[in-house]
Short mmCIF file of C-alpha atoms in Angstrom, two decimals:
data_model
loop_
_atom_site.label_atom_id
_atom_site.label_comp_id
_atom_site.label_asym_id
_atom_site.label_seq_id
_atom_site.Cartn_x
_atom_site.Cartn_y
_atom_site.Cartn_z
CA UNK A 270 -18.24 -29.26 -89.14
CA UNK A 271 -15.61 -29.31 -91.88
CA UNK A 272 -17.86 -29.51 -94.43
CA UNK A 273 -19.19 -26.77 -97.14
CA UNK A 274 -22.60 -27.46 -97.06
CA UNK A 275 -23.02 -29.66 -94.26
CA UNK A 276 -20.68 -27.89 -91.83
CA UNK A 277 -23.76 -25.24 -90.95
CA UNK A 278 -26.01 -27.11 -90.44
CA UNK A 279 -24.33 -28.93 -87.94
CA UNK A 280 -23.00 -25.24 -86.45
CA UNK A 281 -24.82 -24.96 -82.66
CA UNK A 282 -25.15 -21.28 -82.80
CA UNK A 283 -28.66 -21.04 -84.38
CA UNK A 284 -29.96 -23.72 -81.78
CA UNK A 285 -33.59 -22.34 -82.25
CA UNK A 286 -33.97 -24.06 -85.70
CA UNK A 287 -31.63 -27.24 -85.07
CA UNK A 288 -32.34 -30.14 -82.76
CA UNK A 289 -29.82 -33.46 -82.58
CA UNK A 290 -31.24 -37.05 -81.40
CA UNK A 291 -34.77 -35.91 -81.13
CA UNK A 292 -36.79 -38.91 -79.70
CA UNK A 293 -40.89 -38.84 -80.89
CA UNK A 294 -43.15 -41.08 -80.16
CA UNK A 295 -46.87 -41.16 -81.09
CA UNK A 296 -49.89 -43.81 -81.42
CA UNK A 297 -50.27 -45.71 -84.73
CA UNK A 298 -53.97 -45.18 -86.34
CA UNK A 299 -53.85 -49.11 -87.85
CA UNK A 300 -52.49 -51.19 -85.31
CA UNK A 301 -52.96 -49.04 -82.08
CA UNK A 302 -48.99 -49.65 -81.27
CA UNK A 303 -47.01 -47.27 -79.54
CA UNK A 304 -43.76 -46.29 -82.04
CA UNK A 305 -41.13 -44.24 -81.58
CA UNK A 306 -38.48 -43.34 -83.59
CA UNK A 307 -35.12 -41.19 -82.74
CA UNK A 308 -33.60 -38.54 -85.37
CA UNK A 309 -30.05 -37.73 -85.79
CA UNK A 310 -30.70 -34.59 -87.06
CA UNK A 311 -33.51 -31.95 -87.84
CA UNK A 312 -33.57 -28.55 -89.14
CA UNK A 313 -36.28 -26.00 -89.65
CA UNK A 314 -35.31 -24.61 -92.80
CA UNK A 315 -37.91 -21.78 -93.34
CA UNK A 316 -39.51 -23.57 -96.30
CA UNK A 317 -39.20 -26.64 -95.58
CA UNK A 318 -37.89 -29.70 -92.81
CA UNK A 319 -34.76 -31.12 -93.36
CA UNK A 320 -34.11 -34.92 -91.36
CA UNK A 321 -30.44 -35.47 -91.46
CA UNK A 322 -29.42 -38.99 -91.13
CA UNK A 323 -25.87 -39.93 -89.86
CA UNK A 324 -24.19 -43.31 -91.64
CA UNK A 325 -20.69 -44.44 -91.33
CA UNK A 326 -19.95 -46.68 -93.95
CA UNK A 327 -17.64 -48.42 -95.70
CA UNK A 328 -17.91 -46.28 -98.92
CA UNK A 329 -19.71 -43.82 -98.90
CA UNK A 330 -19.98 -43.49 -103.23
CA UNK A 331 -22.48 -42.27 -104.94
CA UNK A 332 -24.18 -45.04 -106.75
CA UNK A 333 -25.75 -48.75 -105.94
CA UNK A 334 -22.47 -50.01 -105.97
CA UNK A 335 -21.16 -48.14 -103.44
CA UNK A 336 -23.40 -46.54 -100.70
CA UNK A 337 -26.36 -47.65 -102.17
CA UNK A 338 -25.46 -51.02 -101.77
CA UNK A 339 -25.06 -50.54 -97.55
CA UNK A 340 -28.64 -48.61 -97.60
CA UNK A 341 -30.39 -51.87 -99.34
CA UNK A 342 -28.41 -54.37 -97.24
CA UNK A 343 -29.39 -52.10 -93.89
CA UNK A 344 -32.30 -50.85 -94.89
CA UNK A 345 -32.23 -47.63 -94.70
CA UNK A 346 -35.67 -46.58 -96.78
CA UNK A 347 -37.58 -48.62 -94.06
CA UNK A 348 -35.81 -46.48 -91.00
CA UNK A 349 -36.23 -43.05 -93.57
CA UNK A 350 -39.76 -43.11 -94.44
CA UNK A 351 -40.75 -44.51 -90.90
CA UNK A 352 -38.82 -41.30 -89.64
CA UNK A 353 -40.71 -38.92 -92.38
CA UNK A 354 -43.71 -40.35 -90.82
CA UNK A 355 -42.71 -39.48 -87.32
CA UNK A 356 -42.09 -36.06 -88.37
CA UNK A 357 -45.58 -35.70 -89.98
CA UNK A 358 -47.40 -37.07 -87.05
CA UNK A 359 -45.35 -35.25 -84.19
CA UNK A 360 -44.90 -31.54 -85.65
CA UNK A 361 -45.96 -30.37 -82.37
CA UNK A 362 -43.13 -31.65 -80.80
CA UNK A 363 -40.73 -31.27 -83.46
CA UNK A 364 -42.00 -27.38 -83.25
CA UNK A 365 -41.23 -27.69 -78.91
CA UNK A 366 -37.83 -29.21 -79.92
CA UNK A 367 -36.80 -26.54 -82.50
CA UNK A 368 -38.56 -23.60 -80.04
CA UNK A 369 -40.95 -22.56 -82.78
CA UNK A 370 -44.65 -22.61 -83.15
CA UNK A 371 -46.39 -25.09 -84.46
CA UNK A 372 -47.92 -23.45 -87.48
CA UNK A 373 -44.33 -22.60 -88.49
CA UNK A 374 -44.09 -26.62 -89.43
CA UNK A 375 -47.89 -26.50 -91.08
CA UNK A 376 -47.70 -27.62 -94.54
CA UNK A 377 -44.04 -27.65 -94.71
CA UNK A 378 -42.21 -30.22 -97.12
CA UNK A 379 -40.13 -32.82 -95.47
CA UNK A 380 -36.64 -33.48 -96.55
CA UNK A 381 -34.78 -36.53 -95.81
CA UNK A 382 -30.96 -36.53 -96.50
CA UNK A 383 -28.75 -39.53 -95.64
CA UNK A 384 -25.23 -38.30 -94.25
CA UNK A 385 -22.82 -41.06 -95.31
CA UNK A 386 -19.59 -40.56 -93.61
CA UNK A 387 -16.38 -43.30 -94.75
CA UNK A 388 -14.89 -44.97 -92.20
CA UNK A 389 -11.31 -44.94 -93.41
CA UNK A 390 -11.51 -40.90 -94.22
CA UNK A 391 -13.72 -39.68 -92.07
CA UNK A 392 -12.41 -36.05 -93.84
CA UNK A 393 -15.19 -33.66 -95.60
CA UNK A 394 -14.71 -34.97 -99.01
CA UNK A 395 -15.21 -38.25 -98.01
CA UNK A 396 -18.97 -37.62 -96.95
CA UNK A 397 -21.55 -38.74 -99.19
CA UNK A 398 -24.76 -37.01 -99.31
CA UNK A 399 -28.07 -38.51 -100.18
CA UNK A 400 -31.69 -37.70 -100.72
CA UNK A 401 -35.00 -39.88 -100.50
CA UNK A 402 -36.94 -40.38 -103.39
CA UNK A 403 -40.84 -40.92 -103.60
CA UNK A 404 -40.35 -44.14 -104.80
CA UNK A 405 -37.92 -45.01 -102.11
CA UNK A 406 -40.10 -43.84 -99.40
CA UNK A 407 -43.52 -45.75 -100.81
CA UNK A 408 -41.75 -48.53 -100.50
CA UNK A 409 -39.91 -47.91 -97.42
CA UNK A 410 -43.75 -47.28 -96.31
CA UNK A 411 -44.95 -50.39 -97.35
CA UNK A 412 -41.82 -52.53 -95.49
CA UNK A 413 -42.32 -50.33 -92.56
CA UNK A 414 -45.90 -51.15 -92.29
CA UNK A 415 -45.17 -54.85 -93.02
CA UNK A 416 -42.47 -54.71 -90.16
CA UNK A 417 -45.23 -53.22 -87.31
CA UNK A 418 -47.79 -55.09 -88.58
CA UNK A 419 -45.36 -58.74 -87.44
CA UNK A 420 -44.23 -57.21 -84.29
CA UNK A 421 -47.82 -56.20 -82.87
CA UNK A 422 -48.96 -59.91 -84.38
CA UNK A 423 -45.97 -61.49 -82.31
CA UNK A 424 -46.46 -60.05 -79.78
CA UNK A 425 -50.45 -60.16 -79.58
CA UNK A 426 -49.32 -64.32 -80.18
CA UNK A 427 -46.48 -64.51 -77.78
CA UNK A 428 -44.77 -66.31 -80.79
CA UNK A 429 -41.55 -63.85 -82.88
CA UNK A 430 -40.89 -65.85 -85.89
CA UNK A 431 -37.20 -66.42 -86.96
CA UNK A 432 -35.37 -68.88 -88.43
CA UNK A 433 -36.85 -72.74 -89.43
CA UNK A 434 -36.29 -74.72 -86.25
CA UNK A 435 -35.23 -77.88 -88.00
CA UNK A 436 -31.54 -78.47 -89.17
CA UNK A 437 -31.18 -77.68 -92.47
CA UNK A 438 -28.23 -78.77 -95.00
CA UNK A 439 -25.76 -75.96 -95.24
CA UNK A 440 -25.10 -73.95 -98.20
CA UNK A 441 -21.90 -72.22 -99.39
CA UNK A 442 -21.23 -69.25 -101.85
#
């Protein structure tokens, strides 16, 4: 709450336009699975949707050394553009969530921000702040679809692949 920009955002008196751990779930058009997805943070903005994300991490530094690094390792563009995508297809409920009308969230731009909070100073300056790119989220899009697409094939098999059941020689760093 500390924090210049992010501080307001996070501020409950506006509660109208700000929802926290808003769950959404919908039907997917390929696969006919049932997904759901649940957001930190989202904000009507007036011109457009803002998705806040929440990550401790280690370091929370700009650059792919630093928290860049943590949001390949974790993949966090899988989880973001999945989440963009739950937005999209569950405006109506965003709009219940937020108390607004639907055609208030019509056309509106979706922004995703990651929140990246360091875990040995959690203090305001110690916060990174991130945004999706395009390219990010296409391929986010395309890992998230891979990801569905196994689960409804394991589970339409009864068999959830893993690691190669035979003992394998071990190697070291």
């Amino acid at each position: 709450l500390r924090h210049p920009a992010l501080g307001p955002r996070f501020d409950r008196t506006d509660i109208n336009r700000a929802g926290n751990e808003i769950t959404l779930t919908w039907i997917d058009s390929l696969s006919g699975a049932r997904l759901k997805a649940r957001l930190d943070a989202v904000r009507f903005m007036g011109d457009h949707i803002w998705i806040g994300d929440v990550k401790t991490a280690q370091d929370a530094g700009p650059g792919q050394d630093h928290f860049g690094r943590a949001a390949a390792n974790f993949g966090y563009i899988i989880q973001a553009a999945f989440y963009r995508d739950a937005v999209y297809f569950c405006k109506s409920a965003i709009a219940r969530a937020l108390g607004l009308d639907e055609i208030n969230l019509l056309g509106l731009p979706i922004v995703y921000e990651w929140i990246a909070v360091e875990k040995a100073a959690p203090r305001p300056e110690f916060i990174g702040r991130y945004l999706l790119t395009e390219e990010q989220e296409t391929l986010g899009r395309q890992l998230a679809r891979k990801a569905i697409d196994a689960i409804v094939q394991a589970q339409v098999t009864g068999y959830w692949p893993g690691y190669d059941t035979a003992a394998t020689p071990l190697q070291i760093p």
